[in-house]
C-alpha positions as MATLAB code, in Angstrom:
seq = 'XXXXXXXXXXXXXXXXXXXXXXXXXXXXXXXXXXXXXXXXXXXXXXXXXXXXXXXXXXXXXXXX';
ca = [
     -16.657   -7.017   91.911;
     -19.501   -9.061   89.799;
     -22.789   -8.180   89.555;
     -24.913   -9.817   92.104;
     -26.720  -11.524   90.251;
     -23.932  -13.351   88.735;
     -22.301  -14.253   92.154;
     -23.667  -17.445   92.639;
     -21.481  -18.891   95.391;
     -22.230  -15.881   97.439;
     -25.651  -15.898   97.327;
     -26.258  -20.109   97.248;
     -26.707  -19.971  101.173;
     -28.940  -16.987  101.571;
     -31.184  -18.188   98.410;
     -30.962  -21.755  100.418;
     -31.702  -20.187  103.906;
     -34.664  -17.913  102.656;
     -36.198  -20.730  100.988;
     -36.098  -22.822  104.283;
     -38.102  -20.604  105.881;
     -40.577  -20.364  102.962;
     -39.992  -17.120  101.161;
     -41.142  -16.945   98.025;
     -39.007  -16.405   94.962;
     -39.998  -12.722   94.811;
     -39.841  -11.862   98.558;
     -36.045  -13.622   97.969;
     -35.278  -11.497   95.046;
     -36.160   -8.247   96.779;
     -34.677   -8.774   99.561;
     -31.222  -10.026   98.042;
     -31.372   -7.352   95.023;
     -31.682   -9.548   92.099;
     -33.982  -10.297   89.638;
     -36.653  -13.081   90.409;
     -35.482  -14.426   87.190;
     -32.098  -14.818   88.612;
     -33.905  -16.282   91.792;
     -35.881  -18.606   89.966;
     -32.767  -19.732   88.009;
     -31.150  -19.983   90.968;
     -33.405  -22.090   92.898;
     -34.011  -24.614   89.894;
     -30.133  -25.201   89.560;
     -30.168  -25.737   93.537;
     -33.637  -28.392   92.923;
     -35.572  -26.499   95.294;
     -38.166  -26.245   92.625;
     -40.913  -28.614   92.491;
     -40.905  -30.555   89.174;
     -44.112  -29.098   86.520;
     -47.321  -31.293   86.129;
     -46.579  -32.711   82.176;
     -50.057  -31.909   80.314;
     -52.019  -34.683   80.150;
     -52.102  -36.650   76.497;
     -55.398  -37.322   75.436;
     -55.045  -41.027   74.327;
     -56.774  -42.000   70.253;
     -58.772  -44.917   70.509;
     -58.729  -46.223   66.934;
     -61.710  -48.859   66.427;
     -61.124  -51.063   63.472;
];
């Protein structure tokens, strides 16, 4: 058998189902046995992750 963290279709609906109910990614992790890495990973490849704010670019105003 796989590790567990490498069984992706298994763990797809619990990841999914713990996330519904608004577990975070290390509360998921624990209580499925895998790293929150793998979590993380997991719920990024699923989009359950909201997107990161880009950094703001500070705009050059050339005067000339």
């Amino acid at each position: 058998m796989a590790r567990p963290a490498l069984d992706r279709t298994r763990l797809t609906p619990a990841v999914q189902g713990y996330h519904r109910r608004g577990f975070p990614a290390r509360l998921i992790a624990t209580r499925l046995g895998i790293s929150e890495r793998s979590t993380r990973g997991l719920l990024k490849a699923l989009g359950l992750t909201a997107p990161r704010p880009q950094s703001r670019q500070i705009m050059e105003i050339r005067h000339g």
